[in-house]
Short mmCIF file of C-alpha atoms in Angstrom, two decimals:
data_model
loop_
_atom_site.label_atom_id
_atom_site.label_comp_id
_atom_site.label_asym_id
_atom_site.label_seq_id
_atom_site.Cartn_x
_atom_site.Cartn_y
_atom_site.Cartn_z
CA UNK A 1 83.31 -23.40 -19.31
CA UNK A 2 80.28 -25.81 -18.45
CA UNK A 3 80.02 -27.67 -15.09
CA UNK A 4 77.37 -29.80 -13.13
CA UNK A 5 75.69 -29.05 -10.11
CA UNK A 6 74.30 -32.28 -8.36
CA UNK A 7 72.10 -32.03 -5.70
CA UNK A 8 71.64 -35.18 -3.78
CA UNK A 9 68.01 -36.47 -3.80
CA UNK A 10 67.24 -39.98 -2.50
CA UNK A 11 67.07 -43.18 -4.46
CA UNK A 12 67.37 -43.28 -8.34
CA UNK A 13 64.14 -45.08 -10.01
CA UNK A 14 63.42 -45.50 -13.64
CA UNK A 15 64.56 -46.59 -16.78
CA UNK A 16 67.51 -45.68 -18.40
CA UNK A 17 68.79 -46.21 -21.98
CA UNK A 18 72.41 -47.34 -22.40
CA UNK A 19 74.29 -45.55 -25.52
CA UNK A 20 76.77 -47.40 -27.93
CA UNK A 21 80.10 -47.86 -26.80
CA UNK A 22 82.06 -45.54 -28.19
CA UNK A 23 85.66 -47.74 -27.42
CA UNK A 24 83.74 -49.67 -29.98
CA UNK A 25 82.69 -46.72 -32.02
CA UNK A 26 86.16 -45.40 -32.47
CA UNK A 27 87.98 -47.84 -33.64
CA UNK A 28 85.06 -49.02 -36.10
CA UNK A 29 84.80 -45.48 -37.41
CA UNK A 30 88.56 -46.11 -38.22
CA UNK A 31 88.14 -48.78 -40.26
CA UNK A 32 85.99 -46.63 -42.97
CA UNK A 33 89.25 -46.25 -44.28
CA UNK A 34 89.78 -49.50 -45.27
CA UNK A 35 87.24 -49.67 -48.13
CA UNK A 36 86.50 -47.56 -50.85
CA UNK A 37 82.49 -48.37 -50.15
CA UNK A 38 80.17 -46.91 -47.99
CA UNK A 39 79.94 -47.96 -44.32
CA UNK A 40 76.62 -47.07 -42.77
CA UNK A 41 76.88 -47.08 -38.46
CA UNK A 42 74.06 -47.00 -36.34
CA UNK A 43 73.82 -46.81 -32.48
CA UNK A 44 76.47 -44.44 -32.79
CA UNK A 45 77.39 -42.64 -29.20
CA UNK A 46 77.52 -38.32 -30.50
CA UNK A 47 80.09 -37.97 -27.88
CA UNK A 48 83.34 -35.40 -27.95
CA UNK A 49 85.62 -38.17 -29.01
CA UNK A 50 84.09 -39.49 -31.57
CA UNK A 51 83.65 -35.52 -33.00
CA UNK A 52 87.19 -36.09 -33.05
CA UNK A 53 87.21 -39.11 -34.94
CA UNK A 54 85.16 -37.80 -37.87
CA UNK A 55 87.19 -34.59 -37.51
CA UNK A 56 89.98 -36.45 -38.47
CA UNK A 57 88.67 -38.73 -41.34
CA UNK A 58 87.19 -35.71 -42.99
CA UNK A 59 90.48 -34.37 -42.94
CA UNK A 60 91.97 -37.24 -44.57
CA UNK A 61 89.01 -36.91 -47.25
CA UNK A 62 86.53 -38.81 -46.17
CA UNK A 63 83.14 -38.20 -46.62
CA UNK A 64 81.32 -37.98 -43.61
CA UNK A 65 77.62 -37.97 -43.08
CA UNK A 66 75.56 -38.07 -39.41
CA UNK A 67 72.29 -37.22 -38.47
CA UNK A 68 73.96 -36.10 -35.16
CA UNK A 69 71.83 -38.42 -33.63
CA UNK A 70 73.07 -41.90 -33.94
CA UNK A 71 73.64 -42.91 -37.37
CA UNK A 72 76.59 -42.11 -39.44
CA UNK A 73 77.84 -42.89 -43.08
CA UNK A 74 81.36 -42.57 -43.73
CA UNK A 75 82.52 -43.05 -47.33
CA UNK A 76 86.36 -43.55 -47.98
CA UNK A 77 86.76 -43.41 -51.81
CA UNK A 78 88.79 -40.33 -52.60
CA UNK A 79 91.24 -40.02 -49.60
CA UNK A 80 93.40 -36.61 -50.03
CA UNK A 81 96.09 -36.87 -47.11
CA UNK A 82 97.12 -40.18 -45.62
CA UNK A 83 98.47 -37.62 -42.82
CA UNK A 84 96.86 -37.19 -38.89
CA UNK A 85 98.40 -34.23 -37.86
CA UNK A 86 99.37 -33.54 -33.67
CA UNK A 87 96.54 -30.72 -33.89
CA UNK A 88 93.76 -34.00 -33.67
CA UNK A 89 96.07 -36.68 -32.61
CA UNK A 90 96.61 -34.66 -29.38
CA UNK A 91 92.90 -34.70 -28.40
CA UNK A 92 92.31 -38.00 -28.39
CA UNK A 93 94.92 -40.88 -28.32
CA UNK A 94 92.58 -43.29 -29.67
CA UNK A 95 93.85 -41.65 -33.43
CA UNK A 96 96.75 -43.30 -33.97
CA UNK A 97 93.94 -46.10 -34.78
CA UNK A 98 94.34 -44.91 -38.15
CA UNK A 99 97.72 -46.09 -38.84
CA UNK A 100 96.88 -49.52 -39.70
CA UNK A 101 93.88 -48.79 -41.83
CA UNK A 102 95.66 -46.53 -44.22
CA UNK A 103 98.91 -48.30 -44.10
CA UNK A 104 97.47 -51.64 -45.15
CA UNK A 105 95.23 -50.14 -48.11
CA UNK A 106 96.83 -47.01 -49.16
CA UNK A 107 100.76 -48.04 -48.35
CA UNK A 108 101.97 -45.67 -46.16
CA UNK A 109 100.95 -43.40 -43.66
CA UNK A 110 102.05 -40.48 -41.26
CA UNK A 111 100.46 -40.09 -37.98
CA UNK A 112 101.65 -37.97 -35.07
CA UNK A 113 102.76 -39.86 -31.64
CA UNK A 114 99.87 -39.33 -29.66
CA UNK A 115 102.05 -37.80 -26.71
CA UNK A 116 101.20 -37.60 -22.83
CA UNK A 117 98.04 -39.14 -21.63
CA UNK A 118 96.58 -37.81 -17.87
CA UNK A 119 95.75 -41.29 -16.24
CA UNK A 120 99.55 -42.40 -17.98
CA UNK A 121 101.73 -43.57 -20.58
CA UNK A 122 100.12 -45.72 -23.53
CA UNK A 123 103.45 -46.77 -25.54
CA UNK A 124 102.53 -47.70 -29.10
CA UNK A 125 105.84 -50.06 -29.35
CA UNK A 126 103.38 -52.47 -29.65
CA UNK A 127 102.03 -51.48 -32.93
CA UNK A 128 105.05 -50.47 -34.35
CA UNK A 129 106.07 -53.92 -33.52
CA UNK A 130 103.13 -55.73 -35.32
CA UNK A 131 103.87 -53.75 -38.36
CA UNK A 132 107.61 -54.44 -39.02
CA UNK A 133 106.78 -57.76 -38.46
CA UNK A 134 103.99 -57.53 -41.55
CA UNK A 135 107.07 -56.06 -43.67
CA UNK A 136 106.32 -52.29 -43.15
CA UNK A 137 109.25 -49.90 -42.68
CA UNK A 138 108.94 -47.55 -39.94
CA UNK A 139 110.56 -44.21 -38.68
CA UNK A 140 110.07 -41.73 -36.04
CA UNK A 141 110.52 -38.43 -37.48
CA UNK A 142 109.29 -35.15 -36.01
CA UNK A 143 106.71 -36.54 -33.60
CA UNK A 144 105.48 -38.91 -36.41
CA UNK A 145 105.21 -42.61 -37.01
CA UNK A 146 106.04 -42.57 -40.55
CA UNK A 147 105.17 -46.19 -42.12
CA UNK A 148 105.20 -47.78 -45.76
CA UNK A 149 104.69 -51.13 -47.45
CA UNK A 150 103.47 -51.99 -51.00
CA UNK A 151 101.49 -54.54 -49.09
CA UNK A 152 101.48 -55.81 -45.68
CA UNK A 153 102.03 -59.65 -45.70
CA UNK A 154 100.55 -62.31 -42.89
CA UNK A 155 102.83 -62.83 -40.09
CA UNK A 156 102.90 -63.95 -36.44
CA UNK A 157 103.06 -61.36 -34.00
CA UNK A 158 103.32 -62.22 -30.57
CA UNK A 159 102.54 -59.34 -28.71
CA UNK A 160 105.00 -58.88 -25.68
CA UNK A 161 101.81 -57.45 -24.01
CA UNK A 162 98.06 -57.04 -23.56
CA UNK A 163 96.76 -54.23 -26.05
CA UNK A 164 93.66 -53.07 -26.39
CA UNK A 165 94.18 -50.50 -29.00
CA UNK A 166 97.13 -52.15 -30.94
CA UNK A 167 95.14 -55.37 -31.22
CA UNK A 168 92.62 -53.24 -33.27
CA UNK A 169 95.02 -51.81 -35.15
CA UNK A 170 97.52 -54.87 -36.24
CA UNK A 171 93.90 -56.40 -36.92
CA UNK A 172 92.58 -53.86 -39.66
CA UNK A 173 96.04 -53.82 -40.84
CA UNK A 174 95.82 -57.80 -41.35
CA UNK A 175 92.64 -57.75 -43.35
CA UNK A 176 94.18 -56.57 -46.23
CA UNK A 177 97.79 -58.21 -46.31
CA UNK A 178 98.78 -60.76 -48.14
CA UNK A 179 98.49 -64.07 -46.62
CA UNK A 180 97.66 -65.64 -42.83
CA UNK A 181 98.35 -63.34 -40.00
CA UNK A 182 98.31 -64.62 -36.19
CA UNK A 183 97.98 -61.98 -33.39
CA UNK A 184 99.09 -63.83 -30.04
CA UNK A 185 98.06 -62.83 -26.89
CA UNK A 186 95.72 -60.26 -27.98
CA UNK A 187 93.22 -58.66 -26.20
CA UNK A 188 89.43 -60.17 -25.43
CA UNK A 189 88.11 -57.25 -25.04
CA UNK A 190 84.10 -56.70 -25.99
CA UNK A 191 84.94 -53.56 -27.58
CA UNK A 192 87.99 -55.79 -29.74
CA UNK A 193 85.06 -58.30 -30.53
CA UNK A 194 82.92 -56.06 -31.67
CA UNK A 195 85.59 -54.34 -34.28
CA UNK A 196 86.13 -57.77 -35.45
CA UNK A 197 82.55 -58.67 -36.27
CA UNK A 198 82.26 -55.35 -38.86
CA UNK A 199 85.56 -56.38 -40.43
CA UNK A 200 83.88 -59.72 -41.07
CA UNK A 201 81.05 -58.32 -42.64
CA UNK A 202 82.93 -56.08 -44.52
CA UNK A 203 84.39 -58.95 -46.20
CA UNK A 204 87.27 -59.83 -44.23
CA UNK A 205 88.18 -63.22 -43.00
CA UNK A 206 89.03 -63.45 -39.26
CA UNK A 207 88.50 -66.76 -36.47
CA UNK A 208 89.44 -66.72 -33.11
CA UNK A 209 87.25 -64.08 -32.34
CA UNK A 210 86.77 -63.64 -28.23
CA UNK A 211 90.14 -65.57 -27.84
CA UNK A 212 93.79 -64.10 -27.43
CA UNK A 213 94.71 -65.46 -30.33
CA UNK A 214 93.19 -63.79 -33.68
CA UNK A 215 93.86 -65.56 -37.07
CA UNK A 216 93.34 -63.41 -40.21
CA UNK A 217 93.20 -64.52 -43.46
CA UNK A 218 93.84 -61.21 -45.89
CA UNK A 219 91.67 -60.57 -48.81
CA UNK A 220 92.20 -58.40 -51.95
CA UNK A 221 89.88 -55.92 -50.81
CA UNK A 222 86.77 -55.02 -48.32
CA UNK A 223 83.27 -53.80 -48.82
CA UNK A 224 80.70 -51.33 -47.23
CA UNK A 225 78.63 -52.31 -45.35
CA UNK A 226 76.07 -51.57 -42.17
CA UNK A 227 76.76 -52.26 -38.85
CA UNK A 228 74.97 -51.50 -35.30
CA UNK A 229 77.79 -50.32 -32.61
CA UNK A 230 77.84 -52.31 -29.54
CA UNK A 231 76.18 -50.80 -25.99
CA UNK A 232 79.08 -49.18 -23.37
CA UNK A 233 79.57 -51.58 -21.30
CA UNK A 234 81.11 -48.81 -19.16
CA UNK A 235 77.78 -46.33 -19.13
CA UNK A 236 75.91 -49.16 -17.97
CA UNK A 237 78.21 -49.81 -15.40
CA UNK A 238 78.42 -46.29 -14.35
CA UNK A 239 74.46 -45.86 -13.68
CA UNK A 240 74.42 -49.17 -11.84
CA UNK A 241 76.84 -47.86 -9.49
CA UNK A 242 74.67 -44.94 -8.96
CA UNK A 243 71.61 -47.01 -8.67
CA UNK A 244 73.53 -49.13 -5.94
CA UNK A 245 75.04 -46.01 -4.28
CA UNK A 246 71.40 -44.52 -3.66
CA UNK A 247 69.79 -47.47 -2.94
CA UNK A 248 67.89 -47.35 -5.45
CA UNK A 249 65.96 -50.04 -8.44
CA UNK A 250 66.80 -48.59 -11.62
CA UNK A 251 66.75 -51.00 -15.46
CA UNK A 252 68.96 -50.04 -18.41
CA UNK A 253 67.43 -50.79 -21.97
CA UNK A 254 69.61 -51.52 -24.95
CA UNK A 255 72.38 -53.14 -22.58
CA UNK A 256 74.86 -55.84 -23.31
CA UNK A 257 74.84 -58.15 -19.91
CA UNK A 258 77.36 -60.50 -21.57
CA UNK A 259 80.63 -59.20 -21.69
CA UNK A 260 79.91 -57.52 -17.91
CA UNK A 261 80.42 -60.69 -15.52
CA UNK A 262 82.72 -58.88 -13.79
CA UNK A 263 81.20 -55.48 -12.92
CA UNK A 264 77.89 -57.33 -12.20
CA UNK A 265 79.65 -59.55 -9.89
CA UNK A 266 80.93 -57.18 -7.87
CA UNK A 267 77.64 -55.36 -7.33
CA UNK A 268 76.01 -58.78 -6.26
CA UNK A 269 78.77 -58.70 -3.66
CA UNK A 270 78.31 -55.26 -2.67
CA UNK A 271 74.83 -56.54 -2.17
CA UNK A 272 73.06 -55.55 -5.00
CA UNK A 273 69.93 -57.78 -6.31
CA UNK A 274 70.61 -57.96 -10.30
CA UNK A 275 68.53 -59.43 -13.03
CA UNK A 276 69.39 -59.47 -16.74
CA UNK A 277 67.93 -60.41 -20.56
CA UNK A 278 69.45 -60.18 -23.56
CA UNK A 279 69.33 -56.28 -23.77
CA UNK A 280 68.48 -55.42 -19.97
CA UNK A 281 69.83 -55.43 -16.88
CA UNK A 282 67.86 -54.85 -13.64
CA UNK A 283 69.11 -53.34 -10.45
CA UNK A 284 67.51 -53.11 -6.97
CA UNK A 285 69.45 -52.55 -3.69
CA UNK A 286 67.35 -52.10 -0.49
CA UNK A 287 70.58 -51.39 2.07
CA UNK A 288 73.77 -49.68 2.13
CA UNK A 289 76.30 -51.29 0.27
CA UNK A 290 79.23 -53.41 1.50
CA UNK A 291 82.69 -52.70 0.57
CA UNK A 292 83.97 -55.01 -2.30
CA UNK A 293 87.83 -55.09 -3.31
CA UNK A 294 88.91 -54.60 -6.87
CA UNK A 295 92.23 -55.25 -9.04
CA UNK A 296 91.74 -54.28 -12.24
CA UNK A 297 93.18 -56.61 -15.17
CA UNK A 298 92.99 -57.11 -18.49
CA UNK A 299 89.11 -58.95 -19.69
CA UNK A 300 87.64 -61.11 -18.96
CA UNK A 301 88.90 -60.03 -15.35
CA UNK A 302 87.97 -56.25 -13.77
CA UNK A 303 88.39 -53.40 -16.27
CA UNK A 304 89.97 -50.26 -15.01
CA UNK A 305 87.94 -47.99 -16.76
CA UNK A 306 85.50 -48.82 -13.92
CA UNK A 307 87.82 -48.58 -11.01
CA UNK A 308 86.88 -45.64 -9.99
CA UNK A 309 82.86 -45.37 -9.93
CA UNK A 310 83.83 -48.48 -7.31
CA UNK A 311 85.90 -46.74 -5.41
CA UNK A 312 83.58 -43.94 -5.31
CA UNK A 313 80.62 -46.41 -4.29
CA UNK A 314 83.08 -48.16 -1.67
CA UNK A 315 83.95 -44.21 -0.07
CA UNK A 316 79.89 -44.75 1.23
CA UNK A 317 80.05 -48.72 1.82
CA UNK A 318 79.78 -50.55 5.25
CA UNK A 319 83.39 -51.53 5.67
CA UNK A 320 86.99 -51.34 3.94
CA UNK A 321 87.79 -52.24 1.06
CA UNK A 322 90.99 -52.08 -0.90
CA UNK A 323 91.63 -51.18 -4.99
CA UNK A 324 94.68 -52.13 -6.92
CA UNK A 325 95.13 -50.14 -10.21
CA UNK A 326 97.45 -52.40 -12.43
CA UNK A 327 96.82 -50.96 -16.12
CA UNK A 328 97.64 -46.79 -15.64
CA UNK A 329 100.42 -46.09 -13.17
CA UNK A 330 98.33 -42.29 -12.63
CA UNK A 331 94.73 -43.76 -12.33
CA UNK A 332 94.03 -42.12 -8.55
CA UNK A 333 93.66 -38.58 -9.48
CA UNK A 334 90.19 -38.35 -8.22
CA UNK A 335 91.17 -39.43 -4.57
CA UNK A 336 91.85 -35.76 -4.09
CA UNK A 337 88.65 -34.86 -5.28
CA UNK A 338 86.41 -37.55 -2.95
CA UNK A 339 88.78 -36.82 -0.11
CA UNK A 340 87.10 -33.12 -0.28
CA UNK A 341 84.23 -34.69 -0.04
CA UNK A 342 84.82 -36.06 2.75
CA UNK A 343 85.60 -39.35 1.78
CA UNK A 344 88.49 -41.89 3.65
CA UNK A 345 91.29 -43.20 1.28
CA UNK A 346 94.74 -43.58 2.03
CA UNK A 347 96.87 -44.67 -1.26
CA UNK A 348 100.35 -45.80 -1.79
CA UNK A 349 101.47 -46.37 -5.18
CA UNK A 350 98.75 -48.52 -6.65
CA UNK A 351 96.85 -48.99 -4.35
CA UNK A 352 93.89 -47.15 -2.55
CA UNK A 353 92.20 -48.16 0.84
CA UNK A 354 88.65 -46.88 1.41
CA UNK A 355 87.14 -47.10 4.82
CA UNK A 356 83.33 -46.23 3.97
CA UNK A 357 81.40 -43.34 5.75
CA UNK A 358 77.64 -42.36 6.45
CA UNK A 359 77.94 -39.57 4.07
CA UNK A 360 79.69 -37.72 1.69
CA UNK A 361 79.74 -34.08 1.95
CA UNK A 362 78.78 -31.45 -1.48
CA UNK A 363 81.69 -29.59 -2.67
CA UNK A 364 83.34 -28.03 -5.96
CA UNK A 365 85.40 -30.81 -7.08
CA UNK A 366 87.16 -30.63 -10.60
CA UNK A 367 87.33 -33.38 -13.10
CA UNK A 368 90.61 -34.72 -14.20
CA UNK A 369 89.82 -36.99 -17.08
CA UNK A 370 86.63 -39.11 -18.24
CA UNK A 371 86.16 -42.01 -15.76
CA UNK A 372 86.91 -39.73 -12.75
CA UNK A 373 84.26 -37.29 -13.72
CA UNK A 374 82.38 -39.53 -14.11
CA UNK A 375 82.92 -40.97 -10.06
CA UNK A 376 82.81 -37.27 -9.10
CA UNK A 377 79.16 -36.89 -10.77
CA UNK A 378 77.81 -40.35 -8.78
CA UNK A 379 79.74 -39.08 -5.65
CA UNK A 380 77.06 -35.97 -6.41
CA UNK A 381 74.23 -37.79 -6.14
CA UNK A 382 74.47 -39.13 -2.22
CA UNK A 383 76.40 -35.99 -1.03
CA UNK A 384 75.34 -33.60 1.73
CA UNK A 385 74.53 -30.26 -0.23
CA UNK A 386 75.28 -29.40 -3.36
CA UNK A 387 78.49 -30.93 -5.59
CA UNK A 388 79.44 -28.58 -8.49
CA UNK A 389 81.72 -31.00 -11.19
CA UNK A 390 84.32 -28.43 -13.05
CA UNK A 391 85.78 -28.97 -16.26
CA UNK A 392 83.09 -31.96 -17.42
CA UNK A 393 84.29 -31.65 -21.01
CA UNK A 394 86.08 -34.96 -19.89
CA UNK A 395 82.72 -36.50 -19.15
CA UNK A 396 81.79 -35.42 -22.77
CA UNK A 397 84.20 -37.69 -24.48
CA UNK A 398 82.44 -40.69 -22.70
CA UNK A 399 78.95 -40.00 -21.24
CA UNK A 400 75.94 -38.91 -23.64
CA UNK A 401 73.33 -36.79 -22.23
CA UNK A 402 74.30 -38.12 -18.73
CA UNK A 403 72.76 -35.01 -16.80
CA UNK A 404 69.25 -36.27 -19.16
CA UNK A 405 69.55 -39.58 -18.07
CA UNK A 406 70.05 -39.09 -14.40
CA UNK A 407 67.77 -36.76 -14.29
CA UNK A 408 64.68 -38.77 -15.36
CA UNK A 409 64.87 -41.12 -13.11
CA UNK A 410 65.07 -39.02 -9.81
CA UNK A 411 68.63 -37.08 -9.94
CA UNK A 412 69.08 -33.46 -9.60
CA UNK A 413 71.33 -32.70 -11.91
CA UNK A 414 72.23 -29.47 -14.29
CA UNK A 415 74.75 -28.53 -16.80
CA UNK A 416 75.32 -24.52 -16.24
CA UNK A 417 77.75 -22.56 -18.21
#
């Protein structure tokens, strides 16, 4: 099994290039299966997750070509299951992304319940929802949501909450029904956005976009076409943190500024000078940070998949701060972790106080899923000693070549089996 060993080493300096989002990525990838034509990606993220993804398609039938760099061609023409089976599903929850897709162009579909998720439940009554209300009929039977429909027709759909991934999936599933379809209260997500722009050049007819409430028009059918992935909005967060947590002046290439008010807002308050372009963002912090609250919510507000790189940078800050996770009810597993680090956090329920200290100390810390890995491998590089990250196949699914891109601007950083 692989880990890290970090070895703190001053301020980070450089340039860094920021991948394509892959909670863009996956659900685009998805919608291959909406079209019989060829769909040509590029700033594709070759993460562990989206393996997965193409693991799946190509197990559906789908042709599926990738440099392995960043550029993949998926071609959907001779599908030979319209089944994702618990073996794949299990891996990676984003899968049941599929069920839309293939319900709304092939009529039916079988995809297994995704199950138990670390950082919490993710119910999919939401999708489920969307779909009866298109006309589908849909079961539970043996771990599987079961679905069919001749074809979907337009409907509104009021969703009873915010859904990231069942907003993707009730929109696919709209392109091709018959008639208007109206998702209320749907996410705003970047990531949502993004999905929504390659349907549109795919052929299909959707307004609204960057509003919680989509309006599709369905069309017959949809097209190939090429489309460039989005940059993680995430990643880039994640190595400003650690640019701001060593004091150091660090600039990301290929980054999407708009779409990250409120990360970059919260470094400004932590005391962090930041400059941006249209693909840059600039970083330069010349004192220790101060400690900055966060509440994560639904976009445009604070997005929890960055909770805890903050809390990591606050366990370091000048001050106390406090963080309120309100999207996973299990979102504080690596508290544990920084506490053996010697960091100060008291929690209680959902929410974490942090009372900043001169140091961090190194220690073997194990990763519990992707975003805390990731806080555990920034916590690394301002520790005391050396910090050896176990189990970093979580940081895999999320983070490409992070131990490349830390390292060449200043971090010591290694991946050892």
């Amino acid at each position: 099994m692989e880990k890290l060993i970090i070895r703190g080493n001053g301020p980070l300096n450089g340039e860094i290039p920021v991948s394509g989002a892959k909670n863009a990525a996956l659900p685009i990838l998805c919608a291959s299966l909406l079209t019989a034509g060829t769909m040509r990606y590029s700033n594709v993220p070759m993460l562990r997750d989206v393996a997965t993804t193409q693991k799946l398609l190509q197990g559906m039938g789908v042709r599926v070509m990738t440099d392995n760099v960043h550029e993949v061609e998926i071609t959907a023409n001779q599908i030979d299951t319209l089944v994702a089976p618990y073996e794949l599903v299990k891996t990676m929850r984003a899968s049941i992304l599929v069920l839309g897709p293939t319900l709304a162009r092939f009529g039916e579909a079988s995809v297994s319940l995704p199950g138990g998720c670390a950082i919490g439940s993710r119910p999919v009554d939401q999708h489920i929802k969307g779909l009866v209300a298109m006309g589908a009929e849909v079961s539970i039977e043996h771990g599987y949501v079961k679905a069919r429909a001749k074809r979907l027709r337009g409907a509104t759909i009021v969703m009873d909450m915010v859904t990231v991934t069942g907003t993707e999936n009730l929109l696919m599933a709209a392109t091709l029904a018959d008639g208007v379809t109206v998702l209320e209260n749907a996410a705003r997500e970047p990531e949502v956005c993004d999905l929504a722009h390659c349907l549109n050049k795919m052929g299909a007819k959707i307004s609204g976009i960057g509003s919680d409430r989509l309006v599709i028009e369905g069309v017959e059918a949809l097209h190939g076409a090429e489309y460039a992935i989005m940059p993680d909005r995430i990643e880039a967060g994640t190595f400003l943190i650690a640019g701001a947590m060593t004091q150091g002046h660090i600039i990301l290439r290929h980054a999407a500024p708009k779409g990250m008010e409120a990360i970059l807002d919260k470094l400004v308050e932590a005391g962090a000078i930041i400059e941006c372009g249209d693909d840059w963002i600039s970083l330069d912090m010349k004192r220790r940070p101060k400690s900055v609250n966060i509440r994560t919510l639904p976009y445009p507000a604070f997005p929890t998949d960055m909770q805890a790189q903050f809390m990591t940078l606050n366990t370091i800050a000048d001050g106390a701060a406090m963080v309120t996770e309100t999207i996973f009810e299990n979102r504080f597993m690596h508290v544990p972790e920084l506490k053996r680090m010697g960091a100060n956090i008291e929690t209680e329920g959902n929410t974490a106080v942090i009372r900043g200290v001169e140091r961090l100390s190194g220690a073997t810390v194990m990763a519990t899923d992707l975003r805390a890995s990731a806080s555990l491998v920034i916590a690394g590089l301002i520790a005391d000693g050396e910090t050896i990250v176990e189990r970093i196949y979580h940081l895999d699914r999320g983070y490409e070549h992070i131990e490349r891109k830390l390292g060449a601007v200043g971090a010591l950083i290694e991946r050892v089996s």
